[in-house]
mmCIF file of C-alpha atoms in Angstrom:
data_model
loop_
_atom_site.group_PDB
_atom_site.id
_atom_site.type_symbol
_atom_site.label_atom_id
_atom_site.label_comp_id
_atom_site.label_asym_id
_atom_site.label_seq_id
_atom_site.Cartn_x
_atom_site.Cartn_y
_atom_site.Cartn_z
ATOM 1 C CA UNK R 1336 0.000 0.000 0.000
ATOM 2 C CA UNK R 1337 1.630 3.250 -1.112
ATOM 3 C CA UNK R 1338 1.025 6.434 0.877
ATOM 4 C CA UNK R 1339 0.594 10.086 0.007
ATOM 5 C CA UNK R 1340 3.587 12.367 0.565
ATOM 6 C CA UNK R 1341 2.267 14.181 3.633
ATOM 7 C CA UNK R 1342 0.294 12.575 6.466
ATOM 8 C CA UNK R 1343 -3.037 13.592 7.925
ATOM 9 C CA UNK R 1344 -2.671 14.643 11.555
ATOM 10 C CA UNK R 1345 -5.370 13.900 14.135
ATOM 11 C CA UNK R 1346 -5.372 15.676 17.491
ATOM 12 C CA UNK R 1347 -5.807 13.327 20.460
ATOM 13 C CA UNK R 1348 -6.652 14.242 24.037
ATOM 14 C CA UNK R 1349 -8.550 12.868 27.017
ATOM 15 C CA UNK R 1350 -12.345 12.579 26.476
ATOM 16 C CA UNK R 1351 -11.921 12.589 22.671
ATOM 17 C CA UNK R 1352 -15.202 11.625 20.966
ATOM 18 C CA UNK R 1353 -14.290 8.321 19.310
ATOM 19 C CA UNK R 1354 -17.164 8.273 16.801
ATOM 20 C CA UNK R 1355 -16.421 11.594 15.135
ATOM 21 C CA UNK R 1356 -13.316 10.841 13.073
ATOM 22 C CA UNK R 1357 -13.436 7.138 12.235
ATOM 23 C CA UNK R 1358 -15.094 7.438 8.832
ATOM 24 C CA UNK R 1359 -12.564 10.034 7.706
ATOM 25 C CA UNK R 1360 -9.405 8.387 8.988
ATOM 26 C CA UNK R 1361 -10.306 4.825 7.985
ATOM 27 C CA UNK R 1362 -11.096 5.742 4.393
ATOM 28 C CA UNK R 1363 -8.163 8.114 4.002
ATOM 29 C CA UNK R 1364 -5.842 5.388 5.248
ATOM 30 C CA UNK R 1365 -7.342 2.589 3.162
ATOM 31 C CA UNK R 1366 -6.888 4.373 -0.162
ATOM 32 C CA UNK R 1367 -9.945 2.521 -1.473
ATOM 33 C CA UNK R 1368 -11.857 4.311 -4.234
ATOM 34 C CA UNK R 1369 -9.291 7.137 -4.253
ATOM 35 C CA UNK R 1370 -8.989 9.181 -7.431
ATOM 36 C CA UNK R 1371 -5.253 8.414 -7.464
ATOM 37 C CA UNK R 1372 -3.610 5.327 -6.040
ATOM 38 C CA UNK R 1373 -2.230 5.599 -2.548
ATOM 39 C CA UNK R 1374 -3.428 6.249 0.967
ATOM 40 C CA UNK R 1375 -2.712 8.762 3.706
ATOM 41 C CA UNK R 1376 -0.643 7.993 6.756
ATOM 42 C CA UNK R 1377 -2.607 8.921 9.890
ATOM 43 C CA UNK R 1378 -0.491 10.501 12.640
ATOM 44 C CA UNK R 1379 -1.897 11.257 16.102
ATOM 45 C CA UNK R 1380 -0.833 14.462 17.878
ATOM 46 C CA UNK R 1381 -0.912 14.969 21.650
ATOM 47 C CA UNK R 1382 -0.038 17.911 23.823
ATOM 48 C CA UNK R 1383 2.613 15.604 25.292
ATOM 49 C CA UNK R 1384 3.750 12.087 24.541
ATOM 50 C CA UNK R 1385 1.693 10.686 27.415
ATOM 51 C CA UNK R 1386 -1.218 8.341 26.633
ATOM 52 C CA UNK R 1387 -4.729 9.783 26.451
ATOM 53 C CA UNK R 1388 -8.068 8.087 27.090
ATOM 54 C CA UNK R 1389 -10.990 8.644 24.740
ATOM 55 C CA UNK R 1390 -14.640 9.014 25.737
ATOM 56 C CA UNK R 1391 -15.060 5.351 24.806
ATOM 57 C CA UNK R 1392 -12.224 4.285 27.102
ATOM 58 C CA UNK R 1393 -9.627 3.568 24.405
ATOM 59 C CA UNK R 1394 -6.034 4.388 25.265
ATOM 60 C CA UNK R 1395 -4.015 6.203 22.585
ATOM 61 C CA UNK R 1396 -0.294 6.926 22.699
ATOM 62 C CA UNK R 1397 0.356 9.999 20.511
ATOM 63 C CA UNK R 1398 2.765 9.618 17.606
ATOM 64 C CA UNK R 1399 3.846 13.262 17.776
ATOM 65 C CA UNK R 1400 3.668 16.205 20.162
ATOM 66 C CA UNK R 1401 1.858 19.377 19.157
ATOM 67 C CA UNK R 1402 4.939 21.578 19.417
ATOM 68 C CA UNK R 1403 6.663 19.412 16.789
ATOM 69 C CA UNK R 1404 3.802 19.701 14.280
ATOM 70 C CA UNK R 1405 4.266 22.122 11.384
ATOM 71 C CA UNK R 1406 1.787 22.910 8.586
ATOM 72 C CA UNK R 1407 4.354 22.296 5.864
ATOM 73 C CA UNK R 1408 4.636 18.667 6.953
ATOM 74 C CA UNK R 1409 0.915 17.966 6.884
ATOM 75 C CA UNK R 1410 -1.948 17.447 4.455
ATOM 76 C CA UNK R 1411 -4.659 18.171 7.028
ATOM 77 C CA UNK R 1412 -5.213 18.719 10.758
ATOM 78 C CA UNK R 1413 -8.325 17.062 12.237
ATOM 79 C CA UNK R 1414 -9.644 18.351 15.575
ATOM 80 C CA UNK R 1415 -12.198 15.963 17.152
ATOM 81 C CA UNK R 1416 -14.685 16.960 19.808
ATOM 82 C CA UNK R 1417 -14.029 16.273 23.493
ATOM 83 C CA UNK R 1418 -15.477 17.289 26.839
ATOM 84 C CA UNK R 1419 -12.237 19.154 27.498
ATOM 85 C CA UNK R 1420 -13.080 21.755 24.832
ATOM 86 C CA UNK R 1421 -15.888 23.011 27.104
ATOM 87 C CA UNK R 1422 -14.062 22.531 30.387
ATOM 88 C CA UNK R 1423 -11.423 25.267 30.130
ATOM 89 C CA UNK R 1424 -8.455 26.310 28.050
ATOM 90 C CA UNK R 1425 -6.384 23.112 28.150
ATOM 91 C CA UNK R 1426 -6.936 22.493 24.432
ATOM 92 C CA UNK R 1427 -6.451 26.115 23.336
ATOM 93 C CA UNK R 1428 -2.979 25.278 21.931
ATOM 94 C CA UNK R 1429 -4.720 23.165 19.268
ATOM 95 C CA UNK R 1430 -6.849 26.148 18.238
ATOM 96 C CA UNK R 1431 -3.709 28.255 17.923
ATOM 97 C CA UNK R 1432 -2.124 25.517 15.829
ATOM 98 C CA UNK R 1433 -5.243 25.540 13.639
ATOM 99 C CA UNK R 1434 -4.658 29.248 13.032
ATOM 100 C CA UNK R 1435 -1.090 28.516 11.933
ATOM 101 C CA UNK R 1436 -2.360 25.843 9.532
ATOM 102 C CA UNK R 1437 -4.986 28.116 7.999
ATOM 103 C CA UNK R 1438 -2.501 30.984 7.700
ATOM 104 C CA UNK R 1439 -0.230 28.587 5.798
ATOM 105 C CA UNK R 1440 -3.023 27.416 3.481
ATOM 106 C CA UNK R 1441 -3.177 23.913 4.976
ATOM 107 C CA UNK R 1442 -6.701 22.653 5.726
ATOM 108 C CA UNK R 1443 -8.201 22.149 9.177
ATOM 109 C CA UNK R 1444 -11.264 20.028 9.991
ATOM 110 C CA UNK R 1445 -13.057 20.623 13.305
ATOM 111 C CA UNK R 1446 -16.112 18.853 14.681
ATOM 112 C CA UNK R 1447 -18.283 19.183 17.792
ATOM 113 C CA UNK R 1448 -16.511 20.935 20.690
ATOM 114 C CA UNK R 1449 -13.469 21.641 18.565
ATOM 115 C CA UNK R 1450 -15.612 24.052 16.542
ATOM 116 C CA UNK R 1451 -16.218 26.018 19.736
ATOM 117 C CA UNK R 1452 -12.489 25.957 20.415
ATOM 118 C CA UNK R 1453 -11.605 27.518 17.090
ATOM 119 C CA UNK R 1454 -14.528 29.936 17.487
ATOM 120 C CA UNK R 1455 -12.873 31.281 20.628
ATOM 121 C CA UNK R 1456 -9.698 31.707 18.589
ATOM 122 C CA UNK R 1457 -11.648 33.894 16.131
ATOM 123 C CA UNK R 1458 -11.225 31.516 13.210
ATOM 124 C CA UNK R 1459 -14.925 31.446 12.308
ATOM 125 C CA UNK R 1460 -15.601 35.165 12.147
ATOM 126 C CA UNK R 1461 -14.817 35.451 8.442
ATOM 127 C CA UNK R 1462 -15.585 31.916 7.252
ATOM 128 C CA UNK R 1463 -18.791 29.998 6.586
ATOM 129 C CA UNK R 1464 -19.204 27.301 9.225
ATOM 130 C CA UNK R 1465 -21.621 25.141 11.162
ATOM 131 C CA UNK R 1466 -21.915 23.452 14.547
ATOM 132 C CA UNK R 1467 -24.608 21.782 16.656
ATOM 133 C CA UNK R 1468 -26.567 25.073 16.914
ATOM 134 C CA UNK R 1469 -25.502 28.686 16.512
ATOM 135 C CA UNK R 1470 -26.408 29.404 20.138
ATOM 136 C CA UNK R 1471 -23.621 27.078 21.260
ATOM 137 C CA UNK R 1472 -21.080 29.181 19.405
ATOM 138 C CA UNK R 1473 -22.627 32.477 20.501
ATOM 139 C CA UNK R 1474 -21.906 31.434 24.096
ATOM 140 C CA UNK R 1475 -18.169 31.286 23.310
ATOM 141 C CA UNK R 1476 -16.088 34.315 24.267
ATOM 142 C CA UNK R 1477 -14.342 35.670 21.180
ATOM 143 C CA UNK R 1478 -16.882 34.391 18.649
ATOM 144 C CA UNK R 1479 -18.149 36.991 16.193
ATOM 145 C CA UNK R 1480 -19.165 34.858 13.243
ATOM 146 C CA UNK R 1481 -22.916 34.371 13.682
ATOM 147 C CA UNK R 1482 -23.605 35.995 10.308
ATOM 148 C CA UNK R 1483 -21.491 33.295 8.632
ATOM 149 C CA UNK R 1484 -23.230 30.401 10.411
ATOM 150 C CA UNK R 1485 -24.812 27.797 8.080
ATOM 151 C CA UNK R 1486 -27.557 25.427 9.234
ATOM 152 C CA UNK R 1487 -26.084 22.431 7.399
ATOM 153 C CA UNK R 1488 -24.674 19.002 8.231
ATOM 154 C CA UNK R 1489 -21.089 20.041 7.422
ATOM 155 C CA UNK R 1490 -19.501 23.066 5.784
ATOM 156 C CA UNK R 1491 -16.356 23.503 3.708
ATOM 157 C CA UNK R 1492 -15.150 27.079 3.271
ATOM 158 C CA UNK R 1493 -11.733 27.308 1.666
ATOM 159 C CA UNK R 1494 -9.390 25.410 3.961
ATOM 160 C CA UNK R 1495 -11.788 25.034 6.904
ATOM 161 C CA UNK R 1496 -14.222 22.163 7.467
ATOM 162 C CA UNK R 1497 -16.728 22.230 10.332
ATOM 163 C CA UNK R 1498 -19.496 19.896 11.500
ATOM 164 C CA UNK R 1499 -21.706 19.238 14.489
ATOM 165 C CA UNK R 1500 -21.401 16.207 16.787
ATOM 166 C CA UNK R 1501 -24.058 14.130 15.007
ATOM 167 C CA UNK R 1502 -22.524 14.397 11.537
ATOM 168 C CA UNK R 1503 -19.350 12.276 11.339
ATOM 169 C CA UNK R 1504 -20.221 10.990 7.854
ATOM 170 C CA UNK R 1505 -20.860 14.467 6.427
ATOM 171 C CA UNK R 1506 -17.683 15.626 8.181
ATOM 172 C CA UNK R 1507 -15.720 12.911 6.367
ATOM 173 C CA UNK R 1508 -17.421 13.795 3.089
ATOM 174 C CA UNK R 1509 -16.167 17.391 3.252
ATOM 175 C CA UNK R 1510 -12.675 16.221 4.212
ATOM 176 C CA UNK R 1511 -12.627 13.980 1.142
ATOM 177 C CA UNK R 1512 -13.910 16.857 -0.972
ATOM 178 C CA UNK R 1513 -11.202 19.241 0.230
ATOM 179 C CA UNK R 1514 -8.414 16.690 -0.276
ATOM 180 C CA UNK R 1515 -9.919 15.705 -3.648
ATOM 181 C CA UNK R 1516 -9.495 12.008 -2.946
ATOM 182 C CA UNK R 1517 -12.643 10.890 -4.793
ATOM 183 C CA UNK R 1518 -14.234 11.844 -8.087
ATOM 184 C CA UNK R 1519 -17.546 13.713 -7.597
ATOM 185 C CA UNK R 1520 -19.512 10.599 -8.586
ATOM 186 C CA UNK R 1521 -17.654 8.403 -6.093
ATOM 187 C CA UNK R 1522 -17.921 11.009 -3.338
ATOM 188 C CA UNK R 1523 -21.678 11.204 -3.821
ATOM 189 C CA UNK R 1524 -21.977 7.414 -3.804
ATOM 190 C CA UNK R 1525 -19.778 7.074 -0.722
ATOM 191 C CA UNK R 1526 -21.984 9.499 1.198
ATOM 192 C CA UNK R 1527 -25.215 7.877 0.034
ATOM 193 C CA UNK R 1528 -23.962 4.470 1.134
ATOM 194 C CA UNK R 1529 -22.617 5.401 4.562
ATOM 195 C CA UNK R 1530 -25.133 8.097 5.494
ATOM 196 C CA UNK R 1531 -28.305 6.742 3.919
ATOM 197 C CA UNK R 1532 -27.644 3.009 3.409
ATOM 198 C CA UNK R 1533 -28.463 3.498 -0.279
ATOM 199 C CA UNK R 1534 -27.704 0.109 -1.844
ATOM 200 C CA UNK R 1535 -27.539 1.597 -5.334
ATOM 201 C CA UNK R 1536 -24.437 3.534 -4.282
ATOM 202 C CA UNK R 1537 -22.539 0.279 -3.737
ATOM 203 C CA UNK R 1538 -22.521 -0.478 -7.449
ATOM 204 C CA UNK R 1539 -20.912 2.901 -8.178
ATOM 205 C CA UNK R 1540 -18.189 2.251 -5.607
ATOM 206 C CA UNK R 1541 -17.502 -1.251 -6.915
ATOM 207 C CA UNK R 1542 -17.160 0.124 -10.428
ATOM 208 C CA UNK R 1543 -14.570 2.561 -9.116
#
């Protein structure tokens, strides 16, 4: 299995919401149905090298520490939700890293509580975005982007992808769209299969 040049980086921290990134990371890593042959290496990024425990009780040892992560060495930074995003500023360094990625033109994908984290960093004020509800973001100090809020399952605006906690499949869809891993026909079929259990989509994927 050949891999793409630059890995996809996934932030990991205690209370990480396990269900929010699996569709994206599994299909990026598999390389199946990709427009070009090859897969993405998935690299986990912790604040330190110490193990973290997800909301589902899984123990993850980070591959890399956040201070060693640079945009030029990455294809994408994924920020999952976690209870810690709403419990204080412990994860604020990830929001600052997201700013560095966006400033460098490298995409960032945030879901659930991570959207609130980057809202506090001011990264949503001038970009279309979504979340669980706009009121959740309006409660975040530093957020001034209500006029750019979109009531949609997931939103891609330039290099930023956002989604609410109940939309992991749509979140993955917009990640795939931004990285251009699937043709439009395959992307549509992938979403119809995994989000809607549309059996007719399977034939399109098998033909790919």
